[in-house]
PDB file of C-alpha atoms in Angstrom:
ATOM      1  CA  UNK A   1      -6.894 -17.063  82.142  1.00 53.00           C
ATOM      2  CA  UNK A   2      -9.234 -18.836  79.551  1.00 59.00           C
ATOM      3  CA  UNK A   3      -6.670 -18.872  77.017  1.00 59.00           C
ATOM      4  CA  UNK A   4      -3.878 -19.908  79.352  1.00 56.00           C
ATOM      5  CA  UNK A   5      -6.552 -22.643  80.668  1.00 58.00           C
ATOM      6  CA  UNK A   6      -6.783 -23.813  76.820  1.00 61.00           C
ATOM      7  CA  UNK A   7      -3.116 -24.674  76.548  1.00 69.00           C
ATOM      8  CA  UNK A   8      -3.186 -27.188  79.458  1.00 66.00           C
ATOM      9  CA  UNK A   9      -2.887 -30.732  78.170  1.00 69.00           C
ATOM     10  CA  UNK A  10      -4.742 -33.843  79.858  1.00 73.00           C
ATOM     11  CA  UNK A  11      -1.327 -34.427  81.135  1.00 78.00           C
ATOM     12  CA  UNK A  12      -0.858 -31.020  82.908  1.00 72.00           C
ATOM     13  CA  UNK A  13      -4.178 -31.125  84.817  1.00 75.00           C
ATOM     14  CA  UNK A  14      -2.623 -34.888  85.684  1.00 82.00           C
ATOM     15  CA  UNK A  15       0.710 -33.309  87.282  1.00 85.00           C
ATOM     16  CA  UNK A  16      -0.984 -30.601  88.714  1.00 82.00           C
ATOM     17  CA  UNK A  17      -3.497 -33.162  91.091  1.00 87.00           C
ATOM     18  CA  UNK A  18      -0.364 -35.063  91.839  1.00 89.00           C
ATOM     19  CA  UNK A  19       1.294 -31.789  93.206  1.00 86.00           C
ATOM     20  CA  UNK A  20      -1.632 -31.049  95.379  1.00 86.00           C
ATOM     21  CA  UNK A  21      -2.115 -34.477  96.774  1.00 87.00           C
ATOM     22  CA  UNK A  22       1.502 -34.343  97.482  1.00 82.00           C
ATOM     23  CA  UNK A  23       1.418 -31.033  99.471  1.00 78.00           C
ATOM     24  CA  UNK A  24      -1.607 -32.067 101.009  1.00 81.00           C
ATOM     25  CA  UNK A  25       0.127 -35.346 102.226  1.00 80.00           C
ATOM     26  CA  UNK A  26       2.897 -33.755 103.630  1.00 76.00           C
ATOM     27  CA  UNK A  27       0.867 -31.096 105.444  1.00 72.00           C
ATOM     28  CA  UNK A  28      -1.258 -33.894 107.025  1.00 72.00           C
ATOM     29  CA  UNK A  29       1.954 -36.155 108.009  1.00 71.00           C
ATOM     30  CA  UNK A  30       3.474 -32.979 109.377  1.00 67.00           C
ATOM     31  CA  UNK A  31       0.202 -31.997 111.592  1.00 63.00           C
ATOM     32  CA  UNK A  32      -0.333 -35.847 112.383  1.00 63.00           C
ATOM     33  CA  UNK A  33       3.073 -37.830 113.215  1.00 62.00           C
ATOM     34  CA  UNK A  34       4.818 -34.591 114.343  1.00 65.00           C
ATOM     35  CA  UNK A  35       2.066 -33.481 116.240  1.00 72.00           C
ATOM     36  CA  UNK A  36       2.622 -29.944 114.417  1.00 73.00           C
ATOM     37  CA  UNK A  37       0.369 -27.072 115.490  1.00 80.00           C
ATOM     38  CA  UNK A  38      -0.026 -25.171 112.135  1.00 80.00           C
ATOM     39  CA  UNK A  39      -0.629 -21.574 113.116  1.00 86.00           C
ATOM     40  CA  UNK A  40      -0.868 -20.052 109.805  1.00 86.00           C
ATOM     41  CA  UNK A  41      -2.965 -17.035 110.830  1.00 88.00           C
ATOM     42  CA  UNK A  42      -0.436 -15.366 113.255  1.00 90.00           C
ATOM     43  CA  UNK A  43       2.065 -15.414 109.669  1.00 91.00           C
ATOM     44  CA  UNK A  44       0.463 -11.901 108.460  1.00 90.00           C
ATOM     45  CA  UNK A  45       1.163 -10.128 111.836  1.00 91.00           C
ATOM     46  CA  UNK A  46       4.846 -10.852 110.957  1.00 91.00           C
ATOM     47  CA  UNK A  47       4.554  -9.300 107.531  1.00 91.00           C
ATOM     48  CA  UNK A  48       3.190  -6.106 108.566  1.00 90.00           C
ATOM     49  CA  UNK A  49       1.746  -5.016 111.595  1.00 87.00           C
ATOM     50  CA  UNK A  50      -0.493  -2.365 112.998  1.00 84.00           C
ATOM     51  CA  UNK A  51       1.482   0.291 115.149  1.00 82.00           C
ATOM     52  CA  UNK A  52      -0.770   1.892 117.581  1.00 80.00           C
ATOM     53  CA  UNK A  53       1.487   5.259 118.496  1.00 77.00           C
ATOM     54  CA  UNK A  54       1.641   5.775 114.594  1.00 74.00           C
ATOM     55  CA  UNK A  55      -1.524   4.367 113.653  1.00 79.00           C
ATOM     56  CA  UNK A  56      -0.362   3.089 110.684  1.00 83.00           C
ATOM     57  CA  UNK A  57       0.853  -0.294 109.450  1.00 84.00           C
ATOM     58  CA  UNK A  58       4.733  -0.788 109.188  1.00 86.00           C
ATOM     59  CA  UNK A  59       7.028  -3.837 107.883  1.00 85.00           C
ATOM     60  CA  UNK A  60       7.566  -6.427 110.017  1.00 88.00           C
ATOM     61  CA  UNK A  61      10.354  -9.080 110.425  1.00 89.00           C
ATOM     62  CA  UNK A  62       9.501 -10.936 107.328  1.00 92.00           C
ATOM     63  CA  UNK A  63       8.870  -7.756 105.207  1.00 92.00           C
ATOM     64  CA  UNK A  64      11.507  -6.004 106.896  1.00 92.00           C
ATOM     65  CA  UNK A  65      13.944  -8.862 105.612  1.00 92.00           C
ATOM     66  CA  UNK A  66      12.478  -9.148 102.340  1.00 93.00           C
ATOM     67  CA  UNK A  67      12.952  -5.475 101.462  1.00 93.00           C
ATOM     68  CA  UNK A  68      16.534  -5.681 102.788  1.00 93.00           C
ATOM     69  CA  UNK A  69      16.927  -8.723 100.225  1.00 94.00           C
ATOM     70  CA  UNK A  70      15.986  -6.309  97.751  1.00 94.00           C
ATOM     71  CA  UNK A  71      18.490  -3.725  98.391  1.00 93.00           C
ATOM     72  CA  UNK A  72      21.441  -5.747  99.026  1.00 93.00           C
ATOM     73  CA  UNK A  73      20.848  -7.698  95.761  1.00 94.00           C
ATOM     74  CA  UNK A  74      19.958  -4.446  93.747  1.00 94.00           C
ATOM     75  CA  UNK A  75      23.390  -3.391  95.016  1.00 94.00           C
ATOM     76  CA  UNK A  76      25.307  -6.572  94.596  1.00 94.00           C
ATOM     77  CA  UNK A  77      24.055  -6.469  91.444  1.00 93.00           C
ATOM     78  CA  UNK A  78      25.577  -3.327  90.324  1.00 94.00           C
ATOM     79  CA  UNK A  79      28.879  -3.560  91.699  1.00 94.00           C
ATOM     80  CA  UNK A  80      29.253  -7.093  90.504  1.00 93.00           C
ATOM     81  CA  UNK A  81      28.706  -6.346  86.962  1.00 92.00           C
ATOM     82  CA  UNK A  82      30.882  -3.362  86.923  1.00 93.00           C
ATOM     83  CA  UNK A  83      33.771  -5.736  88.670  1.00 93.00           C
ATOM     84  CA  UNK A  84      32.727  -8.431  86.526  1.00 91.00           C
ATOM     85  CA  UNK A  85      32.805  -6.595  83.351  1.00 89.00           C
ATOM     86  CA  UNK A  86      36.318  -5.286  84.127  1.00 91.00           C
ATOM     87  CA  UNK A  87      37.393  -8.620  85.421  1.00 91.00           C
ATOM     88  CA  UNK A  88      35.584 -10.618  81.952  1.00 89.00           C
ATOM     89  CA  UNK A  89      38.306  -7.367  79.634  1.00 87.00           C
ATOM     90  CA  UNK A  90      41.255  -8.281  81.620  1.00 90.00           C
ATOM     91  CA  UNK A  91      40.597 -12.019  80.663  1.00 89.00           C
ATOM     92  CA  UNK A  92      41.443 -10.792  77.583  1.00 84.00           C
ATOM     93  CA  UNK A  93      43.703  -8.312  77.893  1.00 83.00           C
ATOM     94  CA  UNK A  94      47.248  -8.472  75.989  1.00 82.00           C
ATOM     95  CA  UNK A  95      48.803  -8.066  78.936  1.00 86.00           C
ATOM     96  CA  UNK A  96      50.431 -11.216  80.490  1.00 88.00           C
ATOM     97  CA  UNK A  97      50.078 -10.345  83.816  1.00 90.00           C
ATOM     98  CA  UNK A  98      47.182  -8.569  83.678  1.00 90.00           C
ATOM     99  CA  UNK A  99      45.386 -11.985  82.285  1.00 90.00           C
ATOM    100  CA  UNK A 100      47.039 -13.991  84.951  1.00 91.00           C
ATOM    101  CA  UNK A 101      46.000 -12.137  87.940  1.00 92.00           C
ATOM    102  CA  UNK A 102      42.236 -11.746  86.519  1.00 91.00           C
ATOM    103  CA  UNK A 103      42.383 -15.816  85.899  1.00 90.00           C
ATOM    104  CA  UNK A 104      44.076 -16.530  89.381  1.00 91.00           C
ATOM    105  CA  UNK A 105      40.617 -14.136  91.108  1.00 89.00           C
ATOM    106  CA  UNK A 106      38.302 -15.813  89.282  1.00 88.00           C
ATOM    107  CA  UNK A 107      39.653 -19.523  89.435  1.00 87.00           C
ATOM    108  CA  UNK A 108      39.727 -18.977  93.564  1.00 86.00           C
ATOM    109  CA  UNK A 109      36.580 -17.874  93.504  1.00 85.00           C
ATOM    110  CA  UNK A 110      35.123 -20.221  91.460  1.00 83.00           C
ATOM    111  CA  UNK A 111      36.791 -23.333  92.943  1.00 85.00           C
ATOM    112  CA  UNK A 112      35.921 -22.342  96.740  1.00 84.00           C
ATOM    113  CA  UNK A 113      32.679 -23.180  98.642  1.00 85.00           C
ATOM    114  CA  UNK A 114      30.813 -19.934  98.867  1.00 83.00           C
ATOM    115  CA  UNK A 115      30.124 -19.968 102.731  1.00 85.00           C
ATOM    116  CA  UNK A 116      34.103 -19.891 103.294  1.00 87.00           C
ATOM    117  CA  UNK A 117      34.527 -17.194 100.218  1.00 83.00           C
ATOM    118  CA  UNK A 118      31.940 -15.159 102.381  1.00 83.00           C
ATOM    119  CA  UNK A 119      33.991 -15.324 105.730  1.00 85.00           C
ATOM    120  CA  UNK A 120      37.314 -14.755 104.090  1.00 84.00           C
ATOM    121  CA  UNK A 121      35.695 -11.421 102.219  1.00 82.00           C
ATOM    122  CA  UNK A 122      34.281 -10.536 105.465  1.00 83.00           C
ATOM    123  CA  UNK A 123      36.855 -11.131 108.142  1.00 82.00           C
ATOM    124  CA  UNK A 124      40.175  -9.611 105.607  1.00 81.00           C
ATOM    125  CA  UNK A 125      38.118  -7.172 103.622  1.00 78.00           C
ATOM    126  CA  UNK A 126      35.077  -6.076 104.154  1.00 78.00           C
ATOM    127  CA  UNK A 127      34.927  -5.329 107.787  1.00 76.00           C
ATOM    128  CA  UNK A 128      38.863  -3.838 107.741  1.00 81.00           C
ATOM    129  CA  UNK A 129      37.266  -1.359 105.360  1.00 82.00           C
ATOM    130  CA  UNK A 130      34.560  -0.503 107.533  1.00 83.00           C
ATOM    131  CA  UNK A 131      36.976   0.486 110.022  1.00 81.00           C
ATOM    132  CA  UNK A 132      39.544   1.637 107.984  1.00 83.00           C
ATOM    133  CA  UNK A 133      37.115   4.295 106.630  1.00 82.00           C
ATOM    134  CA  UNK A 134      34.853   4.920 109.814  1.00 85.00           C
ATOM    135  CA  UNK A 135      31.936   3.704 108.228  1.00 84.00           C
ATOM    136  CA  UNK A 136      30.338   2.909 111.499  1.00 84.00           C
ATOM    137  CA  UNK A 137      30.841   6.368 113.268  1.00 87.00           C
ATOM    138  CA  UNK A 138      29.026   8.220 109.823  1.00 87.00           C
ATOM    139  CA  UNK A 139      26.104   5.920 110.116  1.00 86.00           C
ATOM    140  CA  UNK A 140      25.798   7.060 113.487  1.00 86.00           C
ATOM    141  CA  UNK A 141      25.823  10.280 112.802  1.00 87.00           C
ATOM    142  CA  UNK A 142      23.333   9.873 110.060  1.00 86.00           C
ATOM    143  CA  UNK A 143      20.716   7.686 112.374  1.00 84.00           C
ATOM    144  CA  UNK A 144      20.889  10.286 114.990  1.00 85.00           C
ATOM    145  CA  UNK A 145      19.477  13.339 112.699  1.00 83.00           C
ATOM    146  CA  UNK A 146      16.248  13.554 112.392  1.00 79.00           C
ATOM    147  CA  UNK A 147      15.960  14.407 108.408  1.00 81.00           C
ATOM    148  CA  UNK A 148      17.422  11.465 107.200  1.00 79.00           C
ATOM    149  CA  UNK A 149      14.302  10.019 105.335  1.00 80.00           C
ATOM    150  CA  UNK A 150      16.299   9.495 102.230  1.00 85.00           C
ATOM    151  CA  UNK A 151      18.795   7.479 103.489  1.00 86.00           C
ATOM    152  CA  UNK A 152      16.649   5.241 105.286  1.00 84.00           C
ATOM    153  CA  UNK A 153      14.912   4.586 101.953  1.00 83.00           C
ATOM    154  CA  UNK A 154      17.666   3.257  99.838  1.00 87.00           C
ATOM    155  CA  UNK A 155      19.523   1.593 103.035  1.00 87.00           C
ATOM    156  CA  UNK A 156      17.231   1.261 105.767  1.00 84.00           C
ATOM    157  CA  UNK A 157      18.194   1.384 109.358  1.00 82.00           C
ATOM    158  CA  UNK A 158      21.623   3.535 109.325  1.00 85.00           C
ATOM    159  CA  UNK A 159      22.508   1.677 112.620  1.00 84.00           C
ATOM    160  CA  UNK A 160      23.299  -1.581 110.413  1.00 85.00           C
ATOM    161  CA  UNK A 161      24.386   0.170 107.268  1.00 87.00           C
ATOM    162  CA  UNK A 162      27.792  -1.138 107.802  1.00 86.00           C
ATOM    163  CA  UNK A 163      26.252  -4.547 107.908  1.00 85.00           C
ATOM    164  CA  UNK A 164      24.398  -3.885 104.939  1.00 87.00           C
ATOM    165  CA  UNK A 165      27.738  -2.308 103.517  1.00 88.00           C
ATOM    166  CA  UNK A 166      29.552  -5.795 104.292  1.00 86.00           C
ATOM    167  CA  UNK A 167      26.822  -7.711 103.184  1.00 87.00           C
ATOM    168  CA  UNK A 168      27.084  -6.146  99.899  1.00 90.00           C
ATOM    169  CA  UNK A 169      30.989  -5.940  99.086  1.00 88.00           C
ATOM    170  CA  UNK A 170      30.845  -9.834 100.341  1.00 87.00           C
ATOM    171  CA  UNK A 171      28.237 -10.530  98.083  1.00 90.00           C
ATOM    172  CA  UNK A 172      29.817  -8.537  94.689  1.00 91.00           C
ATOM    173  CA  UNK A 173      33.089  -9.784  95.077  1.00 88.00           C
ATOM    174  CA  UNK A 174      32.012 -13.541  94.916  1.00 88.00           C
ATOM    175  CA  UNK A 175      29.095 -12.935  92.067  1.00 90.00           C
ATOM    176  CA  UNK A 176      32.195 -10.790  89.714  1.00 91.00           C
ATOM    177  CA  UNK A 177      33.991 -14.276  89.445  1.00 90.00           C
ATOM    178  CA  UNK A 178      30.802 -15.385  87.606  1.00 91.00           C
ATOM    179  CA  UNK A 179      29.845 -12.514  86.204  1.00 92.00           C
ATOM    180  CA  UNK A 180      33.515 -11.843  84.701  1.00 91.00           C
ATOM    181  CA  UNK A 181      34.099 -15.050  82.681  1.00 90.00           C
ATOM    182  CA  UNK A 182      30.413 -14.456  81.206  1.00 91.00           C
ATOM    183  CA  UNK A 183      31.509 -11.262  79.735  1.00 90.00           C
ATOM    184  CA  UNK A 184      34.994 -13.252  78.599  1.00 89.00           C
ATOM    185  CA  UNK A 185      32.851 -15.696  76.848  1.00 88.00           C
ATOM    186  CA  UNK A 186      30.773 -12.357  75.476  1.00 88.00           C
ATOM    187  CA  UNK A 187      34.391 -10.648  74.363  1.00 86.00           C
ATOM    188  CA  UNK A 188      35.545 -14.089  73.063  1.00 85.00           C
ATOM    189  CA  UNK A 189      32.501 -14.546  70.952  1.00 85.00           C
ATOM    190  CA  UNK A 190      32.762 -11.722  68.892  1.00 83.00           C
ATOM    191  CA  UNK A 191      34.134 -12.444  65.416  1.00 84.00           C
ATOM    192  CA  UNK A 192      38.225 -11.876  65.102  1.00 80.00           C
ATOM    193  CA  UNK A 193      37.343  -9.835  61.890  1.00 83.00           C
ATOM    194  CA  UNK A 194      35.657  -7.299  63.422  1.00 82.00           C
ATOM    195  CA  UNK A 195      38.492  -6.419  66.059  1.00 79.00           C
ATOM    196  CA  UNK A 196      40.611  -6.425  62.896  1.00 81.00           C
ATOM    197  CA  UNK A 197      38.611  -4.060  61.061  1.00 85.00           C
ATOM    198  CA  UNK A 198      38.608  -1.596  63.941  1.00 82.00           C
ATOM    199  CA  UNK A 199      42.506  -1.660  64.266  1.00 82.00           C
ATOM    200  CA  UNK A 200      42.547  -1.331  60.373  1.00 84.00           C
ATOM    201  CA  UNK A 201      40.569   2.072  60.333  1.00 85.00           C
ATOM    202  CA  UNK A 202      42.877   3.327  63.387  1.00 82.00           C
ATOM    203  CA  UNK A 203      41.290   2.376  66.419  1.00 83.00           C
ATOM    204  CA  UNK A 204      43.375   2.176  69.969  1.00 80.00           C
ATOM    205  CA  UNK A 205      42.607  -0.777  72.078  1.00 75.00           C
ATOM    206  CA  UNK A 206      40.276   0.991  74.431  1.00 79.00           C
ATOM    207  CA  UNK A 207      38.276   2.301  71.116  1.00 82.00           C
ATOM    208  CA  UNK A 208      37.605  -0.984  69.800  1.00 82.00           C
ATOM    209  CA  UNK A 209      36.678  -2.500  73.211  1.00 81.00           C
ATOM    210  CA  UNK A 210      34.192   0.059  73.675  1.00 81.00           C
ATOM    211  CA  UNK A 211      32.593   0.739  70.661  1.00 83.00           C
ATOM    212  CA  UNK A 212      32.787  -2.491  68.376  1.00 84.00           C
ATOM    213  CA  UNK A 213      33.726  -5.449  70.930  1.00 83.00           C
ATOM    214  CA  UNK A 214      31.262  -4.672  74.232  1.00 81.00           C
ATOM    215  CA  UNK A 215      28.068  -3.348  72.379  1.00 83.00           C
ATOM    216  CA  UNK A 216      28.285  -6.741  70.659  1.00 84.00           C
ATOM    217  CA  UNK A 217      29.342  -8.606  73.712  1.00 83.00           C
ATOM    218  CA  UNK A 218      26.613  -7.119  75.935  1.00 81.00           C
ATOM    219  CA  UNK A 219      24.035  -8.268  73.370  1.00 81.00           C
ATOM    220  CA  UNK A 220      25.074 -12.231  74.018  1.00 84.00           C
ATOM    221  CA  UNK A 221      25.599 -12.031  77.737  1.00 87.00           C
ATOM    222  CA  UNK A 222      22.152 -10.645  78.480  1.00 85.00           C
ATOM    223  CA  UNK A 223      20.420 -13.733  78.968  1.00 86.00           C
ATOM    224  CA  UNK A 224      23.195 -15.401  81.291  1.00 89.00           C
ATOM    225  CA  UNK A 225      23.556 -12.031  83.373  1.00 89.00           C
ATOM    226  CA  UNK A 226      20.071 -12.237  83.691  1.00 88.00           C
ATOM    227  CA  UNK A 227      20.128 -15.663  85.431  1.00 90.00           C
ATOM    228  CA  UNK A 228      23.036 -15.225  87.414  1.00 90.00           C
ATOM    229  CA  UNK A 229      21.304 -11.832  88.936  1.00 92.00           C
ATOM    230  CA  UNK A 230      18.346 -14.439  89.911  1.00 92.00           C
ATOM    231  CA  UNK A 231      21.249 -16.744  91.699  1.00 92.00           C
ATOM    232  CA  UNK A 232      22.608 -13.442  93.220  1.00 92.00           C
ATOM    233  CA  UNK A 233      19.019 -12.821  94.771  1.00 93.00           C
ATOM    234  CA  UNK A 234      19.441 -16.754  95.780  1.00 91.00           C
ATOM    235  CA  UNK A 235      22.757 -16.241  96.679  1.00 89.00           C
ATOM    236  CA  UNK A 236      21.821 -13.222  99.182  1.00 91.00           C
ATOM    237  CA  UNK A 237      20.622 -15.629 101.920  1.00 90.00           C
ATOM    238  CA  UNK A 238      24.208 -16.522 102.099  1.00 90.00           C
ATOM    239  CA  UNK A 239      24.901 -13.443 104.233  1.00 89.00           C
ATOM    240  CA  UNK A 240      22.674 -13.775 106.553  1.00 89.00           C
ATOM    241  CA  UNK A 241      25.987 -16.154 108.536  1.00 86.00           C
ATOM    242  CA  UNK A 242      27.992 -12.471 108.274  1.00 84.00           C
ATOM    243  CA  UNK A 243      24.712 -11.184 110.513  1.00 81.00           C
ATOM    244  CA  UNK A 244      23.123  -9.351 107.620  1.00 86.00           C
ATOM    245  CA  UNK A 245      19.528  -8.631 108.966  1.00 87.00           C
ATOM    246  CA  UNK A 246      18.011  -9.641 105.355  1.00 91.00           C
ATOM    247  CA  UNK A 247      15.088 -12.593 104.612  1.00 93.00           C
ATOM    248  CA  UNK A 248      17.213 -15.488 105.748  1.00 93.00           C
ATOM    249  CA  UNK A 249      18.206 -13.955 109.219  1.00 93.00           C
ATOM    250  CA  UNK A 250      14.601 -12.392 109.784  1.00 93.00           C
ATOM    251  CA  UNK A 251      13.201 -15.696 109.129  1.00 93.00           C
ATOM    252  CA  UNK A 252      15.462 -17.585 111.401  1.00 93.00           C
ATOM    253  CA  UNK A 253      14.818 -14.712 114.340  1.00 92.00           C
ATOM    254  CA  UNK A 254      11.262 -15.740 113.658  1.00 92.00           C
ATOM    255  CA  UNK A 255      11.489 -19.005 113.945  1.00 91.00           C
ATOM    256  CA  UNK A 256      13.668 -19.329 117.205  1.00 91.00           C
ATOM    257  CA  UNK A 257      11.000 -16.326 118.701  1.00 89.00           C
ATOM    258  CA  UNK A 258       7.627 -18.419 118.056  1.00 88.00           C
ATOM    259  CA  UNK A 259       8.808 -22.117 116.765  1.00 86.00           C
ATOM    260  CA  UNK A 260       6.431 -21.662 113.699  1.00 88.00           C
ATOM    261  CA  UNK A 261       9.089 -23.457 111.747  1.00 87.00           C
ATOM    262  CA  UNK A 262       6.833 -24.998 108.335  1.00 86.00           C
ATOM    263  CA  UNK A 263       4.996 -21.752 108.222  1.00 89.00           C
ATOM    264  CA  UNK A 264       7.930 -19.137 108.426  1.00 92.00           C
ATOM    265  CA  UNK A 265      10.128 -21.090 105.979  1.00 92.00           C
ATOM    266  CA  UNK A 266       7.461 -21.978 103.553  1.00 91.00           C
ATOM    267  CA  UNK A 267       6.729 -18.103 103.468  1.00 93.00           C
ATOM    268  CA  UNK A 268      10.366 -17.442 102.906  1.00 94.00           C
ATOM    269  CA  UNK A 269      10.633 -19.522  99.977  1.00 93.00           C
ATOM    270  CA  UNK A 270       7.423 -17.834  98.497  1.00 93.00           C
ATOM    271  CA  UNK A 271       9.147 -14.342  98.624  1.00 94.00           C
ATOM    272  CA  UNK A 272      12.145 -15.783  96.943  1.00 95.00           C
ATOM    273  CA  UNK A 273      10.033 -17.708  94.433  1.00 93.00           C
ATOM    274  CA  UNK A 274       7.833 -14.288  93.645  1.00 93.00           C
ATOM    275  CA  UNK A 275      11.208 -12.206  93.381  1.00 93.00           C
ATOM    276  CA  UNK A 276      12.890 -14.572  91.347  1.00 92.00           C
ATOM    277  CA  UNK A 277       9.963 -15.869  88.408  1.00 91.00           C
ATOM    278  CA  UNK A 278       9.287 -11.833  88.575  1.00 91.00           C
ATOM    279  CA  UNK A 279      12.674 -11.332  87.419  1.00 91.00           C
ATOM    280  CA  UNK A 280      12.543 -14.074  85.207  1.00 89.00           C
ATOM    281  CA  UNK A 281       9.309 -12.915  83.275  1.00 88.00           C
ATOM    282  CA  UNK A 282      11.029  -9.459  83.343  1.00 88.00           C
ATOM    283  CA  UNK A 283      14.467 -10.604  81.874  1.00 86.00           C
ATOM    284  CA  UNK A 284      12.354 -12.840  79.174  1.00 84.00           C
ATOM    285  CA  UNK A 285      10.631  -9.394  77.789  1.00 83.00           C
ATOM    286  CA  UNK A 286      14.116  -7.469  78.011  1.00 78.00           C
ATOM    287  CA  UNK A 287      16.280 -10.786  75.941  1.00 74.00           C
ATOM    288  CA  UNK A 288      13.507 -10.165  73.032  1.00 73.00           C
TER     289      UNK A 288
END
């Protein structure tokens, strides 16, 4: 802290007084011309809270969202780059037709307001899968045994897996538009010589995608993956309109349950501002 204190310029400690006579202001118009009732110490109850037949504390709403935020984006995440990465090869595929229909996928998605993208994926795809595969019925099944610890750990309640299910095929289908034409720019960027080289020496297509083009590729695209995983985490609160129980939809339960509208929110935005400078502090360490 004494070193960090050392870099601060006249300028910063300046900003920094600004900022808190700002907030400060704000709280004060909020309590005084609203006639707001700031009830900031009833706020940890709906983080966790003490359950007396258990005698333990468990996660409540707000935690209970946050860690569902978690999942779904951890999930997202994966499935989007996968999609992403195959969407970003046929970009550049040889094929015609192949390049057309990955352009076409990524151009709608791209050029469509998310919140409609999210409905569309939800109401033609994502919940006719559900049913098409029984989803619901097996989650069921799961909730009602009573050694199913390790499913409730990596997806929660199994009575709103298939939520959690839609929320997540919603979410990677939208973020593997963005994701895709990153790794196209990645693919794009490597030097023509090099794909020439590997042909030279005998390669097949698939050979000189995966061993000369993508380990290269990769390497450029880490630090825009990176941010758009932190927009995917942003982007998650999107699905709460689908009825996906994560931060978003907790916080709005809260708020139309006890009318603590500042405090809930502001709360909410710290768990998304402590998820997403965590991941960018984390990404900084991996891109050197």
């Amino acid at each position: 802290m004494p070193k960090f204190l050392q870099r601060l310029h006249w300028l910063d400690y300046v900003i920094l007084v600004v900022i808190a006579v700002f907030i400060t202001a704000i709280s004060l118009r909020i309590g005084g011309a609203l006639n707001y009732n700031w009830r900031w110490d009833r706020i940890p109850n709906y983080i966790l809270r003490w359950k007396e037949s258990e005698g333990k504390w468990v996660a409540n709403l707000l935690l209970q969202g946050l860690v569902t935020t978690i999942r779904v984006s951890i999930y997202a995440g994966i499935l989007a780059v996968i999609l992403g990465t195959a969407l970003g090869m046929a970009r550049c595929a040889k094929n015609l037709t192949i390049r057309l229909l990955a352009r076409t996928y990524l151009e709608f998605l791209r050029n469509i307001p998310p919140v409609v993208i999210m409905f569309i994926f939800f109401f033609f795809l994502s919940e006719q899968l559900i049913v098409a595969l029984n989803i619901e019925s097996w989650a069921r099944g799961i909730a009602r045994q009573e050694n199913n610890g390790m499913w409730e750990f990596f997806f929660g309640d199994m009575r709103r897996f298939p939520s959690l299910i839609s929320g997540v095929i919603v979410l990677a289908l939208f973020e593997s538009a963005f994701v895709g034409e990153i790794v196209r720019a990645g693919i794009q960027s490597v030097p023509l010589g090099q794909r020439e080289a590997a042909r030279s020496i005998g390669m097949s297509g698939l050979q000189e995608m995966r061993y000369i083009v993508l380990p290269q590729a990769m390497k450029k695209v880490t630090p825009p993956m990176a941010n758009q995983f932190i927009t995917l985490v942003k982007d998650s609160s999107i699905i709460s309109l689908i009825s996906v129980q994560e931060l978003t939809f907790k916080t709005v339960e809260l708020v139309a349950s006890t009318r603590m509208i500042f405090e809930a929110w502001i709360v909410t935005a710290g768990f998304y501002f402590i998820i997403c400078f965590g991941l960018s502090l984390l990404f900084r360490r991996l891109e050197r």
